[in-house]
Tab-separated table of C-alpha atoms in Angstrom:
chain	number	residue	atom	x	y	z
R	27	MET	CA	-4.501	-11.551	-13.186
R	28	ASN	CA	-5.568	-12.342	-10.177
R	29	THR	CA	-7.000	-9.853	-7.152
R	30	SER	CA	-4.956	-6.756	-9.725
R	31	TYR	CA	-4.944	-7.828	-13.124
R	32	ASP	CA	-2.281	-6.465	-15.841
R	33	LYS	CA	-3.281	-3.796	-16.852
R	34	ASN	CA	-1.008	-3.806	-20.486
R	35	THR	CA	-2.050	-7.598	-20.978
R	36	ALA	CA	-5.595	-8.168	-23.382
R	37	VAL	CA	-7.034	-11.771	-23.622
R	38	VAL	CA	-8.459	-11.970	-28.250
R	39	VAL	CA	-11.204	-14.556	-28.393
R	40	LEU	CA	-10.604	-15.102	-32.523
R	41	PRO	CA	-11.912	-16.719	-34.923
R	42	PRO	CA	-9.945	-20.873	-36.545
R	43	VAL	CA	-6.482	-20.662	-37.949
R	44	ARG	CA	-5.553	-23.893	-38.131
R	45	ASN	CA	-4.991	-25.355	-41.644
R	46	GLY	CA	-3.122	-22.331	-43.582
R	47	ARG	CA	-6.741	-20.364	-42.590
R	48	LEU	CA	-4.646	-17.395	-41.962
R	49	GLN	CA	-3.113	-16.592	-45.739
R	50	ASN	CA	0.128	-13.133	-44.379
R	51	ALA	CA	2.873	-15.572	-44.128
R	52	GLY	CA	4.363	-11.694	-42.338
R	53	LEU	CA	1.711	-13.036	-39.789
R	54	ARG	CA	2.340	-16.448	-39.411
R	55	ALA	CA	6.123	-16.067	-38.882
R	56	TRP	CA	4.854	-13.343	-36.478
R	57	LEU	CA	2.748	-16.066	-34.441
R	58	ALA	CA	4.660	-18.554	-35.364
R	59	ARG	CA	7.302	-16.920	-32.853
R	60	SER	CA	5.595	-16.604	-29.988
R	61	ASP	CA	3.978	-19.475	-27.718
R	62	LEU	CA	1.609	-21.987	-29.423
R	63	THR	CA	-0.206	-24.398	-27.789
R	64	CYS	CA	-4.188	-26.137	-29.206
R	65	GLU	CA	-6.552	-27.142	-26.692
R	66	PRO	CA	-7.114	-31.472	-26.883
R	67	GLU	CA	-10.337	-31.534	-27.110
R	68	PRO	CA	-13.313	-28.262	-26.746
R	69	VAL	CA	-13.500	-26.353	-23.702
R	70	GLU	CA	-15.955	-24.283	-22.991
R	71	LEU	CA	-16.079	-19.938	-23.735
R	72	LEU	CA	-16.242	-18.511	-20.758
R	73	ALA	CA	-14.043	-21.183	-18.842
R	74	ARG	CA	-11.446	-20.624	-21.128
R	75	VAL	CA	-11.777	-16.914	-20.051
R	76	CYS	CA	-11.228	-16.535	-16.719
R	77	GLY	CA	-8.742	-19.704	-17.005
R	78	GLU	CA	-6.806	-16.655	-18.221
R	79	LEU	CA	-7.420	-14.647	-16.233
R	80	GLY	CA	-7.419	-15.980	-12.557
R	81	GLN	CA	-10.981	-15.851	-12.842
R	82	PRO	CA	-13.189	-17.337	-10.531
R	83	TYR	CA	-16.202	-20.714	-13.145
R	84	PRO	CA	-18.772	-20.533	-11.605
R	85	GLU	CA	-19.788	-24.121	-9.782
R	86	GLN	CA	-23.403	-23.899	-11.333
R	87	GLY	CA	-26.675	-21.189	-12.885
R	88	PHE	CA	-24.299	-20.780	-16.590
R	89	ALA	CA	-27.646	-20.241	-18.161
R	90	ALA	CA	-28.818	-17.503	-15.081
R	91	LEU	CA	-25.798	-15.580	-16.221
R	92	ARG	CA	-26.572	-16.083	-20.098
R	93	MET	CA	-29.807	-13.977	-19.342
R	94	TRP	CA	-28.599	-11.178	-16.929
R	95	GLY	CA	-26.233	-10.915	-20.007
R	96	GLN	CA	-28.784	-10.643	-22.341
R	97	THR	CA	-31.544	-8.857	-19.982
R	98	SER	CA	-28.733	-6.412	-17.460
R	99	ASP	CA	-30.822	-7.444	-15.441
R	100	ARG	CA	-30.260	-10.344	-12.334
R	101	PRO	CA	-32.538	-13.592	-12.523
R	102	THR	CA	-34.450	-14.404	-9.592
R	103	ASN	CA	-35.382	-17.844	-10.264
R	104	TRP	CA	-33.757	-21.057	-11.000
R	105	ILE	CA	-33.325	-21.965	-14.866
R	106	SER	CA	-31.828	-24.368	-17.246
R	107	ALA	CA	-30.722	-23.438	-20.656
R	108	ALA	CA	-32.216	-25.389	-23.603
R	109	ASP	CA	-29.942	-25.607	-26.839
R	110	PRO	CA	-31.688	-27.103	-30.089
R	111	VAL	CA	-29.529	-30.489	-31.310
R	112	TYR	CA	-29.923	-32.903	-32.922
R	113	LEU	CA	-29.622	-36.547	-32.580
R	114	GLU	CA	-28.380	-38.473	-34.961
R	115	PRO	CA	-28.603	-41.733	-34.013
R	116	ARG	CA	-25.905	-44.323	-35.739
R	117	LEU	CA	-25.434	-48.320	-35.703
R	118	ASP	CA	-24.805	-48.363	-31.571
R	119	HIS	CA	-24.511	-44.891	-30.520
R	120	LEU	CA	-26.243	-41.788	-30.491
R	121	CYS	CA	-24.241	-37.710	-32.118
R	122	LEU	CA	-25.071	-35.231	-31.123
R	123	HIS	CA	-25.309	-31.680	-33.229
R	124	ALA	CA	-25.388	-28.602	-32.091
R	125	LEU	CA	-27.358	-26.924	-35.022
R	126	ARG	CA	-27.270	-23.049	-32.984
R	127	ARG	CA	-24.012	-23.683	-35.059
R	128	VAL	CA	-25.305	-24.481	-38.560
R	129	GLY	CA	-28.433	-22.128	-37.678
R	130	VAL	CA	-32.230	-22.635	-37.067
R	131	LYS	CA	-34.432	-18.908	-38.036
R	132	PRO	CA	-36.013	-16.794	-35.355
R	133	LYS	CA	-39.117	-17.981	-36.475
R	134	ASP	CA	-38.846	-21.591	-36.653
R	135	MET	CA	-37.241	-21.651	-32.470
R	136	ARG	CA	-40.220	-19.977	-31.312
R	137	ALA	CA	-43.373	-22.814	-32.813
R	138	LEU	CA	-40.960	-24.968	-31.243
R	139	ILE	CA	-40.746	-23.686	-27.848
R	140	ASP	CA	-44.193	-22.305	-28.081
R	141	HIS	CA	-45.624	-26.427	-29.483
R	142	LEU	CA	-43.690	-27.307	-26.355
R	143	GLN	CA	-45.138	-24.483	-23.074
R	144	ASP	CA	-48.882	-25.117	-25.078
R	145	THR	CA	-47.790	-29.200	-25.006
R	146	LEU	CA	-45.421	-29.537	-21.146
R	147	SER	CA	-46.712	-27.021	-19.144
R	148	ALA	CA	-49.862	-27.627	-18.449
R	149	GLY	CA	-48.798	-28.656	-14.804
R	150	GLY	CA	-46.910	-25.727	-14.339
R	151	GLU	CA	-43.332	-28.033	-13.617
R	152	PHE	CA	-42.270	-26.815	-16.158
R	153	GLY	CA	-41.952	-23.925	-18.212
R	154	PHE	CA	-40.117	-23.006	-21.514
R	155	ALA	CA	-39.368	-19.328	-22.809
R	156	ARG	CA	-37.587	-18.310	-25.257
R	157	LEU	CA	-35.542	-14.472	-25.234
R	158	GLY	CA	-33.155	-13.324	-27.998
R	159	SER	CA	-31.821	-16.409	-29.549
R	160	TYR	CA	-31.629	-18.646	-26.241
R	161	SER	CA	-34.030	-20.523	-25.312
R	162	TYR	CA	-34.540	-21.652	-21.484
R	163	VAL	CA	-36.168	-23.972	-19.216
R	164	SER	CA	-38.162	-23.473	-15.897
R	165	ALA	CA	-38.597	-25.009	-13.254
R	166	GLN	CA	-41.149	-25.399	-9.500
R	167	GLN	CA	-38.464	-28.791	-8.519
R	168	PRO	CA	-34.065	-27.799	-9.412
R	169	PHE	CA	-33.218	-30.677	-11.520
R	170	ALA	CA	-29.866	-32.016	-12.735
R	171	THR	CA	-28.716	-31.247	-16.339
R	172	ALA	CA	-25.250	-31.170	-17.638
R	173	SER	CA	-23.045	-29.201	-17.004
R	174	VAL	CA	-21.200	-27.490	-20.462
R	175	PRO	CA	-22.845	-26.020	-24.319
R	176	ALA	CA	-23.597	-28.303	-26.682
R	177	TYR	CA	-21.284	-25.909	-28.759
R	178	VAL	CA	-19.077	-28.071	-26.485
R	179	VAL	CA	-20.070	-31.544	-28.284
R	180	ASP	CA	-20.601	-31.137	-31.286
R	181	GLN	CA	-20.472	-33.986	-33.024
R	182	GLN	CA	-20.068	-36.158	-29.844
R	183	VAL	CA	-21.754	-39.483	-28.382
R	184	PRO	CA	-23.889	-36.409	-24.828
R	185	ASN	CA	-24.147	-40.160	-23.136
R	186	ASP	CA	-20.456	-38.543	-21.404
R	187	TYR	CA	-22.315	-35.296	-20.579
R	188	LEU	CA	-25.231	-36.055	-18.593
R	189	PRO	CA	-26.400	-35.906	-15.809
R	190	SER	CA	-26.341	-39.090	-13.624
R	191	GLY	CA	-27.025	-40.946	-10.066
R	192	ASP	CA	-28.838	-38.755	-7.687
R	193	GLY	CA	-31.649	-35.850	-8.721
R	194	ALA	CA	-30.838	-37.951	-12.964
R	195	ASP	CA	-33.897	-39.160	-13.678
R	196	ARG	CA	-36.682	-35.851	-13.660
R	197	HIS	CA	-33.664	-34.655	-16.840
R	198	ARG	CA	-34.022	-37.909	-18.897
R	199	ASN	CA	-37.937	-38.094	-17.919
R	200	LEU	CA	-37.977	-34.027	-19.010
R	201	GLN	CA	-35.790	-35.039	-22.424
R	202	SER	CA	-37.995	-38.437	-22.770
R	203	GLU	CA	-40.951	-35.553	-22.889
R	204	ILE	CA	-39.592	-33.456	-25.118
R	205	GLU	CA	-38.439	-35.925	-27.798
R	206	MET	CA	-41.475	-36.845	-28.259
R	207	ALA	CA	-42.938	-33.651	-28.797
R	208	LEU	CA	-40.675	-32.277	-31.331
R	209	HIS	CA	-40.666	-35.922	-32.879
R	210	ASP	CA	-43.659	-34.984	-35.379
R	211	HIS	CA	-43.463	-31.150	-35.342
R	212	ASP	CA	-44.576	-28.460	-38.439
R	213	VAL	CA	-41.182	-27.087	-38.614
R	214	ASN	CA	-39.714	-30.539	-38.109
R	215	GLN	CA	-40.936	-31.643	-41.321
R	216	ALA	CA	-40.114	-28.558	-43.119
R	217	ARG	CA	-36.679	-29.617	-42.418
R	218	VAL	CA	-36.333	-32.160	-43.568
R	219	GLY	CA	-37.801	-31.560	-46.740
R	220	ARG	CA	-34.674	-29.127	-46.687
R	221	GLY	CA	-32.417	-31.164	-45.990
R	222	GLU	CA	-31.907	-29.824	-42.753
R	223	GLN	CA	-31.458	-31.532	-39.545
R	224	PRO	CA	-33.845	-31.495	-37.145
R	225	VAL	CA	-34.652	-30.162	-33.886
R	226	ASN	CA	-35.238	-33.067	-32.506
R	227	SER	CA	-33.964	-32.619	-28.691
R	228	LEU	CA	-32.364	-29.205	-27.037
R	229	TRP	CA	-29.610	-29.781	-24.238
R	230	LEU	CA	-30.155	-28.925	-20.938
R	231	TRP	CA	-27.321	-27.212	-19.270
R	232	GLY	CA	-26.408	-24.593	-17.214
R	233	ALA	CA	-29.361	-25.234	-14.376
R	234	GLY	CA	-29.135	-22.903	-10.815
R	235	VAL	CA	-29.395	-19.536	-10.248
R	236	ALA	CA	-27.432	-16.562	-10.970
R	237	PRO	CA	-24.500	-15.500	-7.972
R	238	GLN	CA	-24.898	-13.139	-6.311
R	239	GLN	CA	-23.180	-9.519	-7.609
R	240	THR	CA	-19.785	-8.780	-5.783
R	241	THR	CA	-17.317	-6.707	-7.260
R	242	ARG	CA	-13.961	-8.004	-8.719
R	243	ALA	CA	-11.228	-6.733	-10.658
R	244	GLN	CA	-11.800	-6.969	-14.243
R	245	PRO	CA	-10.265	-5.712	-16.950
R	246	PRO	CA	-13.141	-4.106	-19.917
R	247	LEU	CA	-15.242	-7.098	-21.516
R	248	PHE	CA	-15.808	-6.109	-26.055
R	249	SER	CA	-18.076	-8.416	-26.344
R	250	ASP	CA	-21.622	-9.916	-27.875
R	251	ASP	CA	-21.974	-12.718	-26.149
R	252	ALA	CA	-25.083	-14.003	-23.170
R	253	LEU	CA	-22.886	-15.562	-21.286
R	254	LEU	CA	-19.069	-13.439	-21.148
R	255	THR	CA	-21.003	-10.397	-20.088
R	256	GLY	CA	-23.899	-11.746	-17.743
R	257	TYR	CA	-20.427	-12.494	-16.255
R	258	TRP	CA	-19.272	-9.739	-16.287
R	259	TYR	CA	-21.942	-7.602	-14.705
R	260	SER	CA	-21.966	-10.539	-12.192
R	261	GLY	CA	-18.758	-8.666	-11.269
R	262	THR	CA	-19.623	-5.158	-11.447
R	263	GLY	CA	-17.100	-5.189	-14.264
R	264	VAL	CA	-17.575	-2.699	-17.610
R	265	ALA	CA	-18.758	-4.524	-20.213
R	266	GLU	CA	-19.726	-3.358	-23.663
R	267	PRO	CA	-20.692	-5.006	-27.538
R	268	TRP	CA	-18.148	-5.984	-29.610
R	269	LEU	CA	-17.477	-2.569	-31.291
R	270	GLY	CA	-16.559	-4.118	-34.508
R	271	ASN	CA	-11.865	-4.056	-35.060
R	272	ILE	CA	-9.687	-3.785	-32.650
R	273	ALA	CA	-8.431	-0.465	-32.488
R	274	ALA	CA	-10.992	1.058	-31.451
R	275	CYS	CA	-11.068	-1.304	-28.449
R	276	LEU	CA	-8.201	0.076	-27.743
R	277	ASP	CA	-9.789	3.809	-28.009
R	278	GLU	CA	-11.631	3.096	-25.015
R	279	SER	CA	-9.404	1.456	-22.968
R	280	VAL	CA	-7.212	3.105	-20.774
R	281	ALA	CA	-5.820	-0.302	-20.179
R	282	GLY	CA	-5.698	-4.116	-20.653
R	283	PHE	CA	-9.419	-5.544	-22.089
R	284	ILE	CA	-11.095	-8.907	-23.277
R	285	ALA	CA	-12.184	-9.162	-26.499
R	286	GLU	CA	-14.405	-11.903	-28.204
R	287	THR	CA	-14.976	-10.847	-32.222
R	288	PRO	CA	-18.446	-12.838	-33.280
R	289	GLU	CA	-19.015	-16.502	-32.457
R	290	PHE	CA	-20.050	-17.391	-36.431
R	291	ASP	CA	-17.426	-14.870	-37.850
R	292	ASN	CA	-15.251	-16.680	-39.367
R	293	ASP	CA	-13.934	-15.047	-42.033
R	294	PRO	CA	-10.335	-15.179	-42.266
R	295	GLY	CA	-10.539	-11.202	-42.705
R	296	LEU	CA	-11.455	-10.331	-39.796
R	297	LEU	CA	-9.457	-12.691	-38.058
R	298	GLU	CA	-5.648	-11.133	-40.403
R	299	ARG	CA	-7.153	-7.967	-39.376
R	300	CYS	CA	-7.508	-8.435	-35.764
R	301	LEU	CA	-3.850	-10.309	-35.857
R	302	LEU	CA	-2.410	-6.339	-37.877
R	303	GLU	CA	-4.045	-4.842	-35.389
R	304	LEU	CA	-2.846	-5.943	-31.982
R	305	ARG	CA	0.819	-7.113	-33.174
R	306	ALA	CA	0.310	-2.814	-34.056
R	307	ALA	CA	-0.890	-2.470	-30.100
R	308	LEU	CA	2.395	-5.295	-29.162
R	309	ARG	CA	4.792	-3.593	-31.116
R	310	SER	CA	4.579	0.601	-30.427
R	311	LYS	CA	3.849	-0.528	-26.583
R	312	ARG	CA	0.287	-0.118	-26.167
R	313	LEU	CA	0.209	-3.048	-25.071
R	314	ASN	CA	2.868	-5.480	-23.748
R	315	ARG	CA	1.041	-9.007	-23.950
R	316	LEU	CA	-1.394	-10.776	-25.764
R	317	ILE	CA	-3.420	-13.821	-25.038
R	318	LEU	CA	-4.950	-14.853	-28.402
R	319	LEU	CA	-8.131	-17.384	-28.296
R	320	PHE	CA	-9.312	-19.337	-30.647
R	321	ARG	CA	-11.564	-20.692	-31.099
R	322	ASP	CA	-10.370	-23.962	-33.242
R	323	GLY	CA	-8.455	-24.224	-29.519
R	324	VAL	CA	-5.553	-22.862	-30.412
R	325	ARG	CA	-3.809	-20.541	-28.026
R	326	ALA	CA	-0.889	-18.312	-28.551
R	327	ASP	CA	1.028	-16.738	-25.956
R	328	VAL	CA	2.267	-13.272	-28.001
R	329	VAL	CA	5.166	-10.670	-26.092
R	330	ARG	CA	7.896	-8.150	-28.468
R	331	SER	CA	10.578	-10.232	-27.146
R	332	GLN	CA	9.844	-13.548	-29.195
R	333	ALA	CA	10.751	-11.309	-32.690
R	334	LEU	CA	14.255	-12.645	-31.535
R	335	ARG	CA	12.719	-16.218	-32.794
R	336	VAL	CA	13.794	-14.850	-36.386
R	337	TRP	CA	14.080	-18.947	-37.147
R	338	ARG	CA	10.838	-20.224	-36.677
R	339	ARG	CA	8.477	-18.738	-39.818
R	340	ASP	CA	5.305	-21.441	-39.201
R	341	ASP	CA	3.993	-23.748	-37.371
R	342	ALA	CA	2.373	-27.085	-38.095
R	343	LEU	CA	-0.925	-25.498	-36.022
R	344	LEU	CA	-0.557	-22.785	-38.728
R	345	ALA	CA	0.561	-24.910	-42.083
R	346	GLU	CA	-1.902	-25.293	-45.226
R	347	VAL	CA	-3.487	-29.371	-44.205
R	348	LYS	CA	-2.088	-30.928	-47.717
R	349	SER	CA	-4.546	-33.838	-48.933
R	350	GLN	CA	-2.972	-36.697	-50.161
């Protein structure tokens, strides 16, 4: 699936499947017969998709691509993504918590970003802005940032992912100023009062400028993910929002496609419905191959001939973990 992608293959990003989340025994047996693997560490979603398609993975400019996906217009300036995080001080290190996954109210993020704009942008060196559910930092002079989003670093030590060497000082200085400005903000005091983690920092990542638009052979994309959508726009690809089910994606595509279920919808019912529709599409020869990328790192490579593996009825990756 490189310059001419496989038009009989669907790549689908699905909710987590491990630890017995899939209760349908028939579907579990069907998946167990496929080629199952699991990523040992979290991987950024666009990297997983590009790897499956053989598409070039950007070296920089992820924030600009994400904004492109939000607005349908190519940004022309240097920008960095700025995602809300909680840096938890532990005995001998910090632990990062990616807060978009647990939710930050839009009005709270608006207040925090407005406060940073009022506090830190007076000299014109930096600018802070919120667009939809995402936040960004612009700068007159580019500086180094992390290369991966906060969800890849969730529950880990952030230092291992931060920029180092030449150009890292401006990142560290801005990060310190952001943390001081957010420390006692009313939004964070209210969050702590409700038993929630405060937004005590922003994770700056994916900085750069958007690439020039080019033409790549890409299957149609059905996704609400702004970064995926922006990448598709950068290659003049067809990108539409998630249509709610696999059947609708099949109806809208004449060949293969890429589909992503909503990022925070981990409903096992959605997982089962999608798998039933995908299995039916494979059995009816509407598709010849499925690449299923589950959000917990599991990958399933499914073709019809695997139905002959009748001795496989379950897999350790799918089985429910028994409590001791």
